[in-house]
Amino acid sequence: MAAKKRRFLPDLSAEQIADRQLEGLKWTVGHAFNGSPFYRARLGQAGLEPGDVRTLDDLARLPFTNTEDLRDGYPLPLLSVPEKDVVRIHGSSGTTGKRKILSYTQKDIEVWKDMFARCYELAGLSVLDRVQICVGYGLWTAGAGFQLGCERFGAMAVPVGPGLLDIQLQMLTDLETTCLCSTASMALLLGDEVLKNGLRDRIRLKRVIFGAEAHTPKMRRQFEEALGVEASFDIAGMTELYGPGTGLDCEARQGIHYWADLFILEIVDPVTLEPVAPGELGEMVVTSLCKEASPLIRYRTHDLTRLIPGECACGLRMPRHDRIQGRSDDMFVFRGVNIYPGQVAAVIEKFAELSSEYQIQLSRRGGLDFMAVRVERKKDAAMDASALARAVSEEIRGQILVRSQVDIVQPGGLPRSFAKSKRVQDDRNQD
Ligand code: ZN
């Protein structure tokens, strides 16, 4: 297939990507070693110097970095340039203790802009699109990233921020925005509101770019239908690696293309830290290739995904990873079995009678672990609730090999939130 002419997306062969990766890896290790006391010490402990990186295989010899390293270096962890070169910081929400704060040089901002513009390009936008950005502004990377990328790409940014339902609906109808950028939960909620207020004929949305939380194909279909859009695109990203925009799924919907000329992605077993077999689920580990202020060397993201082998039907040669299927930290051990909430979501996905909302509650009864799963029935579900509960429970037993008590609740019976939905409640160690 002839490569499409693109403004932002480079058309690189596997060899060209590998060349850039090796060059970027050598540069990053040298830059971090020379600019950051933290990295100099960390590499020194592993007996490594910049000259030791000669091939891409040498990546496996480099030590990992982890969340604690960001916390220990608070407030400016991993800083590898003089402070005079830092033009901005962003932070992530720290659920426990200190936030993660990352620094940016002007060049880092330029790279982020171009990286994000690739996402709008791959999603098929034009400079005439009107882009409603419903994610958090301020310290967070989300709003800043969507905004920077939109302006770099040349479309019209409509920066609303999260929540503010009335204003969202007003912009959707008055400005006739064509692209919605939000979390999957927010898109679902807006879809509900559009239908509830009878606004379907007054909105002109064509595309949704969504991200920042685990979702299922069912959630995606649900908001696509409610909003009447042509397509939706799952965007990847994290504060540590510039922010949102590190990759996007294409119209072929067979995984997220990621920008392998800007960072290296490894998938490892979260317990042993050894690489998993190609195509297996594991934790994503990233190494930046040109990040100046806070470079990342084998940074453990704790996000779970898998690499997708082979070439994509869309013709873009950038490699792909699967959608993020949860966090390695969300993994819980139930009666000796490692379980990720995404596995339960995958079971629920199979039932047309159920919505995509679910909650898992773990408790201890008479010394034994007990798992209750609450799922929401759809309005038009034909199957009787107790038969449905039995069927779901049997499917969980068949797929995940554990027993659970399944409760079917009424449509809308589970709590919704703007932000990431909390799926697992673990009460096993409460007295
Ligand atoms: Zn593709």
Short mmCIF file of N, CA and C and ligand atoms in Angstrom, two decimals, residues 6 122 248-257 311-320, ligand 1:
data_model
loop_
_atom_site.label_atom_id
_atom_site.label_comp_id
_atom_site.label_asym_id
_atom_site.label_seq_id
_atom_site.Cartn_x
_atom_site.Cartn_y
_atom_site.Cartn_z
N ARG A 6 1.31 12.44 5.06
CA ARG A 6 0.84 12.95 6.34
C ARG A 6 1.71 14.09 6.82
N LEU A 122 -4.16 10.99 12.91
CA LEU A 122 -4.55 9.58 12.74
C LEU A 122 -6.06 9.40 12.94
N LEU A 248 -2.40 6.11 19.63
CA LEU A 248 -3.83 6.16 19.35
C LEU A 248 -4.22 4.94 18.54
N ASP A 249 -5.41 4.41 18.78
CA ASP A 249 -5.83 3.33 17.89
C ASP A 249 -6.36 3.93 16.60
N CYS A 250 -6.28 3.16 15.53
CA CYS A 250 -6.65 3.68 14.22
C CYS A 250 -8.02 3.13 13.85
N GLU A 251 -8.47 3.41 12.63
CA GLU A 251 -9.81 2.96 12.25
C GLU A 251 -9.91 1.44 12.13
N ALA A 252 -8.78 0.77 11.96
CA ALA A 252 -8.80 -0.70 11.88
C ALA A 252 -9.17 -1.30 13.24
N ARG A 253 -8.99 -0.53 14.31
CA ARG A 253 -9.33 -0.97 15.66
C ARG A 253 -8.67 -2.28 16.06
N GLN A 254 -7.41 -2.37 15.69
CA GLN A 254 -6.68 -3.57 16.10
C GLN A 254 -5.47 -3.18 16.93
N GLY A 255 -5.70 -2.32 17.89
CA GLY A 255 -4.61 -1.93 18.77
C GLY A 255 -4.24 -0.47 18.63
N ILE A 256 -3.42 -0.01 19.56
CA ILE A 256 -3.00 1.39 19.62
C ILE A 256 -1.62 1.53 18.99
N HIS A 257 -1.53 2.33 17.92
CA HIS A 257 -0.21 2.62 17.35
C HIS A 257 0.52 3.52 18.34
N GLU A 311 1.53 -6.54 11.00
CA GLU A 311 1.25 -5.21 10.44
C GLU A 311 -0.23 -4.87 10.53
N CYS A 312 -0.52 -3.58 10.64
CA CYS A 312 -1.91 -3.15 10.78
C CYS A 312 -2.54 -2.97 9.40
N ALA A 313 -3.82 -3.28 9.33
CA ALA A 313 -4.57 -3.16 8.08
C ALA A 313 -4.61 -1.71 7.57
N CYS A 314 -4.40 -0.75 8.45
CA CYS A 314 -4.48 0.66 8.04
C CYS A 314 -3.26 1.12 7.26
N GLY A 315 -2.18 0.32 7.29
CA GLY A 315 -0.99 0.67 6.51
C GLY A 315 0.06 1.47 7.28
N LEU A 316 -0.31 1.99 8.45
CA LEU A 316 0.67 2.74 9.25
C LEU A 316 1.66 1.75 9.87
N ARG A 317 2.96 2.05 9.72
CA ARG A 317 3.95 1.06 10.15
C ARG A 317 4.40 1.21 11.60
N MET A 318 3.85 2.17 12.33
CA MET A 318 4.19 2.27 13.75
C MET A 318 3.64 1.06 14.49
N PRO A 319 4.44 0.47 15.42
CA PRO A 319 3.97 -0.74 16.11
C PRO A 319 2.77 -0.46 17.01
N ARG A 320 2.16 -1.54 17.52
CA ARG A 320 0.93 -1.39 18.29
C ARG A 320 0.96 -2.13 19.63
ZN ZN B 1 -3.63 0.88 12.17
#
